[in-house]
Amino acid sequence: MRIESQAFLNAAAQARTVRSHVIVLANEKGGSGKTTTAMHVITALLKAGQRVAAIDIDSRQKSLTRYILNRKSWAKKTGVRLELPDHYVVDRANTRSVDENEAAEFAGFATAIMAIEKNHDFVVIDTPASDSYLMRLAHSMADTLITPLNDSYIDFDVFASVDPESYEVTGTSHYSEMVREARRQRRLVADSDTDWVVMRNRLGQLETRNGRNIAEGLAELSRRMSFRQSDGLSERVVYREMFPRGLTVLDALNERTLGVKPTPSHHAACEEVQRFFGALRLPIDERGKRRAAARAEWFRCSRRPLENSSELMGE
Ligand SMILES: Nc1ncnc2c1ncn2[C@@H]1O[C@H](COP(=O)(O)OP(=O)(O)OP(=O)(O)O)[C@@H](O)[C@H]1O
Ligand SMILES: [Mg+2]
């Protein structure tokens, strides 16, 4: 089922019946920060009182799935309350027939979407770093597409080619062309555009010539391909340490939650993730904010001694 085909269009239209806001984390380049960013976006949404479903279509690595399982285990072990999304994994089919594989993958995807529909405000989809049918389908469904990008020309190469002397952009590459096509398909199917946000990841503390050249190249490319650039994330060890405990820098930065004393880097990371999240301009509704405030209040009060609980009842 090619992306240009009527069958693909039908599949995408069927998948589009989901009423939640779909956020897709994608970049054909491996190791750019898709899963790390997905987990932070999921946590930020849950903390904002949104009903969130996560879908892992990187069924080979299943890093997001393991991240979420680690979070569940850490919460149980420490007794710390950690928000969790409803989680789904869509497996890749492995028969000899391409058509059969795509039909099976679509069925898996549709099952997840049907389970999610109506009950979630947001669906966050983490994708693999390879061009596949599911990955293209996810792109064509994205209301918001987030592409983390490392500050390196090897990573930039999936977006655009550059002149070896001037570093000026000379043409677009396969990944940005694929996104352009998926957005075109989406406009046909859903009559709305994808908000494509490119986020520079693992930024160095010092501004370098390489960083400046990449920033200029991205600015040029954002005009050609019509994407937005958001505030980036710095290279920080704290992001790499979080996975085994399923934590994010948005969780309570105290020793009980982290298992270690928080450092200034945790706080700086939290601020930069909040800036990045704000720049996404997601449709977080007032009802969700009220839910988050009520939940926070409930947890605040539930830690009080029992005799104070009458205050809660308005007595
Ligand atoms: N801002 C950051 N600072 C430091 N390390 C980071 C940062 N972002 C991601 N990493 C680390 O980079 C590696 C790749 O990140 P991640 O697994 O999130 O990327 P990915 O795009 O999902 O990879 P894949 O393509 O393999 O699915 C991981 O070791 C992660 O901990
Ligand atoms: Mg990943």
Short mmCIF file of N, CA and C in Angstrom, two decimals, residues 111-198:
data_model
loop_
_atom_site.label_atom_id
_atom_site.label_comp_id
_atom_site.label_asym_id
_atom_site.label_seq_id
_atom_site.Cartn_x
_atom_site.Cartn_y
_atom_site.Cartn_z
N THR A 111 -6.91 -1.01 15.63
CA THR A 111 -7.40 -1.52 16.92
C THR A 111 -7.00 -0.56 18.04
N ALA A 112 -5.74 -0.12 18.01
CA ALA A 112 -5.28 0.82 19.04
C ALA A 112 -6.06 2.12 18.96
N ILE A 113 -6.24 2.62 17.74
CA ILE A 113 -6.95 3.89 17.56
C ILE A 113 -8.40 3.79 18.05
N MET A 114 -9.04 2.64 17.73
CA MET A 114 -10.44 2.48 18.14
C MET A 114 -10.57 2.44 19.67
N ALA A 115 -9.57 1.82 20.30
CA ALA A 115 -9.60 1.75 21.77
C ALA A 115 -9.41 3.13 22.38
N ILE A 116 -8.69 3.98 21.66
CA ILE A 116 -8.33 5.30 22.19
C ILE A 116 -9.44 6.33 21.96
N GLU A 117 -10.08 6.17 20.81
CA GLU A 117 -11.05 7.16 20.37
C GLU A 117 -12.05 7.51 21.47
N LYS A 118 -12.40 8.73 21.53
CA LYS A 118 -13.41 9.28 22.48
C LYS A 118 -12.91 9.45 23.90
N ASN A 119 -11.97 8.57 24.33
CA ASN A 119 -11.60 8.62 25.75
C ASN A 119 -10.32 9.40 26.04
N HIS A 120 -9.68 9.94 25.02
CA HIS A 120 -8.40 10.61 25.25
C HIS A 120 -8.37 11.96 24.54
N ASP A 121 -7.74 12.91 25.20
CA ASP A 121 -7.60 14.23 24.57
C ASP A 121 -6.41 14.21 23.60
N PHE A 122 -5.38 13.46 23.94
CA PHE A 122 -4.16 13.43 23.13
C PHE A 122 -3.69 12.00 22.90
N VAL A 123 -3.16 11.77 21.71
CA VAL A 123 -2.49 10.50 21.41
C VAL A 123 -1.06 10.86 21.02
N VAL A 124 -0.09 10.26 21.70
CA VAL A 124 1.32 10.54 21.38
C VAL A 124 1.92 9.27 20.75
N ILE A 125 2.41 9.40 19.53
CA ILE A 125 2.92 8.22 18.81
C ILE A 125 4.44 8.34 18.64
N ASP A 126 5.16 7.34 19.14
CA ASP A 126 6.62 7.30 18.97
C ASP A 126 6.93 6.37 17.79
N THR A 127 7.75 6.84 16.87
CA THR A 127 7.98 6.09 15.63
C THR A 127 9.43 5.60 15.54
N PRO A 128 9.68 4.58 14.72
CA PRO A 128 11.06 4.11 14.54
C PRO A 128 11.81 4.99 13.53
N ALA A 129 13.12 4.82 13.53
CA ALA A 129 13.94 5.61 12.60
C ALA A 129 14.08 4.86 11.28
N SER A 130 12.98 4.39 10.76
CA SER A 130 13.08 3.74 9.45
C SER A 130 11.79 4.00 8.71
N ASP A 131 11.91 4.05 7.40
CA ASP A 131 10.76 4.33 6.57
C ASP A 131 9.92 3.06 6.48
N SER A 132 8.72 3.10 7.01
CA SER A 132 7.85 1.92 6.94
C SER A 132 6.44 2.41 6.68
N TYR A 133 5.57 1.45 6.38
CA TYR A 133 4.17 1.78 6.12
C TYR A 133 3.54 2.47 7.34
N LEU A 134 3.78 1.88 8.54
CA LEU A 134 3.18 2.44 9.76
C LEU A 134 3.69 3.84 10.04
N MET A 135 4.98 4.02 9.79
CA MET A 135 5.59 5.33 10.05
C MET A 135 4.96 6.39 9.12
N ARG A 136 4.72 6.03 7.87
CA ARG A 136 4.08 6.98 6.94
C ARG A 136 2.63 7.24 7.34
N LEU A 137 1.97 6.18 7.77
CA LEU A 137 0.57 6.34 8.20
C LEU A 137 0.50 7.30 9.39
N ALA A 138 1.42 7.12 10.33
CA ALA A 138 1.46 8.01 11.50
C ALA A 138 1.68 9.46 11.05
N HIS A 139 2.60 9.67 10.10
CA HIS A 139 2.85 11.03 9.62
C HIS A 139 1.59 11.65 9.02
N SER A 140 0.83 10.83 8.30
CA SER A 140 -0.35 11.39 7.62
C SER A 140 -1.47 11.70 8.62
N MET A 141 -1.35 11.17 9.85
CA MET A 141 -2.37 11.43 10.88
C MET A 141 -2.02 12.57 11.81
N ALA A 142 -0.77 13.04 11.73
CA ALA A 142 -0.28 13.96 12.76
C ALA A 142 -0.97 15.32 12.72
N ASP A 143 -1.54 15.73 13.87
CA ASP A 143 -1.96 17.13 14.01
C ASP A 143 -0.73 17.95 14.31
N THR A 144 0.12 17.40 15.19
CA THR A 144 1.41 18.04 15.48
C THR A 144 2.50 17.00 15.23
N LEU A 145 3.46 17.35 14.39
CA LEU A 145 4.59 16.46 14.13
C LEU A 145 5.83 17.10 14.75
N ILE A 146 6.46 16.38 15.69
CA ILE A 146 7.66 16.92 16.35
C ILE A 146 8.87 16.14 15.84
N THR A 147 9.82 16.85 15.29
CA THR A 147 11.04 16.21 14.80
C THR A 147 12.24 16.75 15.57
N PRO A 148 12.78 15.94 16.50
CA PRO A 148 14.02 16.37 17.15
C PRO A 148 15.19 16.18 16.18
N LEU A 149 16.13 17.09 16.25
CA LEU A 149 17.26 17.05 15.30
C LEU A 149 18.55 17.35 16.04
N ASN A 150 19.52 16.46 15.92
CA ASN A 150 20.84 16.72 16.51
C ASN A 150 21.61 17.72 15.67
N ASP A 151 22.46 18.50 16.32
CA ASP A 151 23.23 19.54 15.63
C ASP A 151 24.41 18.96 14.86
N SER A 152 24.12 18.12 13.88
CA SER A 152 25.22 17.53 13.12
C SER A 152 24.77 17.41 11.66
N TYR A 153 25.72 17.61 10.74
CA TYR A 153 25.32 17.55 9.33
C TYR A 153 24.93 16.15 8.88
N ILE A 154 25.39 15.13 9.61
CA ILE A 154 24.94 13.77 9.26
C ILE A 154 23.44 13.65 9.54
N ASP A 155 22.99 14.28 10.62
CA ASP A 155 21.56 14.28 10.94
C ASP A 155 20.78 15.21 10.01
N PHE A 156 21.38 16.35 9.70
CA PHE A 156 20.74 17.34 8.83
C PHE A 156 20.50 16.77 7.42
N ASP A 157 21.36 15.80 7.05
CA ASP A 157 21.33 15.26 5.70
C ASP A 157 19.98 14.61 5.33
N VAL A 158 19.22 14.11 6.32
CA VAL A 158 17.92 13.51 5.97
C VAL A 158 16.89 14.60 5.65
N PHE A 159 17.23 15.85 6.02
CA PHE A 159 16.36 16.98 5.71
C PHE A 159 16.74 17.64 4.38
N ALA A 160 18.06 17.91 4.26
CA ALA A 160 18.49 18.71 3.11
C ALA A 160 19.96 18.45 2.82
N SER A 161 20.32 18.70 1.55
CA SER A 161 21.73 18.64 1.18
C SER A 161 22.29 20.06 1.29
N VAL A 162 23.60 20.15 1.56
CA VAL A 162 24.21 21.48 1.68
C VAL A 162 25.46 21.58 0.80
N ASP A 163 25.78 22.80 0.44
CA ASP A 163 26.99 23.04 -0.33
C ASP A 163 28.22 22.82 0.58
N PRO A 164 29.22 22.04 0.13
CA PRO A 164 30.33 21.70 1.03
C PRO A 164 31.21 22.91 1.38
N GLU A 165 31.16 23.97 0.58
CA GLU A 165 31.99 25.14 0.91
C GLU A 165 31.23 26.17 1.74
N SER A 166 30.03 26.53 1.26
CA SER A 166 29.29 27.61 1.94
C SER A 166 28.32 27.08 3.00
N TYR A 167 28.04 25.79 3.01
CA TYR A 167 27.04 25.15 3.89
C TYR A 167 25.61 25.64 3.61
N GLU A 168 25.43 26.30 2.45
CA GLU A 168 24.06 26.73 2.13
C GLU A 168 23.24 25.54 1.67
N VAL A 169 21.93 25.59 1.95
CA VAL A 169 21.04 24.49 1.56
C VAL A 169 20.93 24.46 0.04
N THR A 170 21.19 23.27 -0.54
CA THR A 170 21.12 23.15 -2.00
C THR A 170 19.89 22.37 -2.46
N GLY A 171 19.30 21.61 -1.55
CA GLY A 171 18.10 20.85 -1.95
C GLY A 171 17.52 20.11 -0.76
N THR A 172 16.30 19.62 -0.92
CA THR A 172 15.69 18.87 0.17
C THR A 172 16.02 17.38 0.01
N SER A 173 15.93 16.63 1.13
CA SER A 173 16.28 15.21 1.10
C SER A 173 15.06 14.33 1.35
N HIS A 174 15.33 13.00 1.43
CA HIS A 174 14.22 12.05 1.43
C HIS A 174 13.23 12.22 2.59
N TYR A 175 13.73 12.52 3.80
CA TYR A 175 12.78 12.60 4.92
C TYR A 175 11.87 13.82 4.80
N SER A 176 12.46 14.97 4.48
CA SER A 176 11.60 16.16 4.38
C SER A 176 10.63 16.02 3.19
N GLU A 177 11.06 15.32 2.14
CA GLU A 177 10.15 15.08 1.00
C GLU A 177 9.00 14.16 1.42
N MET A 178 9.34 13.16 2.24
CA MET A 178 8.30 12.24 2.72
C MET A 178 7.27 12.99 3.57
N VAL A 179 7.77 13.89 4.44
CA VAL A 179 6.84 14.66 5.28
C VAL A 179 5.97 15.56 4.40
N ARG A 180 6.58 16.16 3.38
CA ARG A 180 5.80 17.02 2.49
C ARG A 180 4.64 16.22 1.86
N GLU A 181 4.96 14.99 1.40
CA GLU A 181 3.95 14.15 0.76
C GLU A 181 2.87 13.73 1.78
N ALA A 182 3.30 13.37 3.01
CA ALA A 182 2.32 12.96 4.03
C ALA A 182 1.39 14.12 4.37
N ARG A 183 1.94 15.33 4.41
CA ARG A 183 1.09 16.50 4.72
C ARG A 183 0.11 16.75 3.58
N ARG A 184 0.59 16.54 2.35
CA ARG A 184 -0.31 16.72 1.20
C ARG A 184 -1.47 15.73 1.28
N GLN A 185 -1.12 14.47 1.61
CA GLN A 185 -2.15 13.43 1.75
C GLN A 185 -3.13 13.79 2.86
N ARG A 186 -2.60 14.31 3.94
CA ARG A 186 -3.44 14.65 5.08
C ARG A 186 -4.43 15.76 4.73
N ARG A 187 -3.94 16.73 3.94
CA ARG A 187 -4.84 17.82 3.53
C ARG A 187 -5.99 17.26 2.69
N LEU A 188 -5.66 16.24 1.85
CA LEU A 188 -6.70 15.62 1.04
C LEU A 188 -7.72 14.89 1.91
N VAL A 189 -7.20 14.15 2.90
CA VAL A 189 -8.05 13.29 3.73
C VAL A 189 -8.80 14.08 4.79
N ALA A 190 -8.07 14.94 5.50
CA ALA A 190 -8.64 15.57 6.70
C ALA A 190 -8.91 17.05 6.51
N ASP A 191 -8.50 17.60 5.37
CA ASP A 191 -8.72 19.01 5.09
C ASP A 191 -8.11 19.91 6.17
N SER A 192 -6.99 19.48 6.72
CA SER A 192 -6.28 20.35 7.67
C SER A 192 -4.80 20.04 7.59
N ASP A 193 -3.97 20.99 7.99
CA ASP A 193 -2.52 20.80 7.84
C ASP A 193 -1.91 20.29 9.14
N THR A 194 -0.74 19.72 9.01
CA THR A 194 0.02 19.29 10.18
C THR A 194 0.89 20.45 10.64
N ASP A 195 0.91 20.68 11.95
CA ASP A 195 1.82 21.68 12.50
C ASP A 195 3.16 20.96 12.71
N TRP A 196 4.12 21.24 11.85
CA TRP A 196 5.41 20.53 11.92
C TRP A 196 6.38 21.38 12.73
N VAL A 197 6.85 20.81 13.83
CA VAL A 197 7.76 21.55 14.72
C VAL A 197 9.10 20.82 14.76
N VAL A 198 10.15 21.52 14.39
CA VAL A 198 11.49 20.92 14.44
C VAL A 198 12.20 21.46 15.68
#
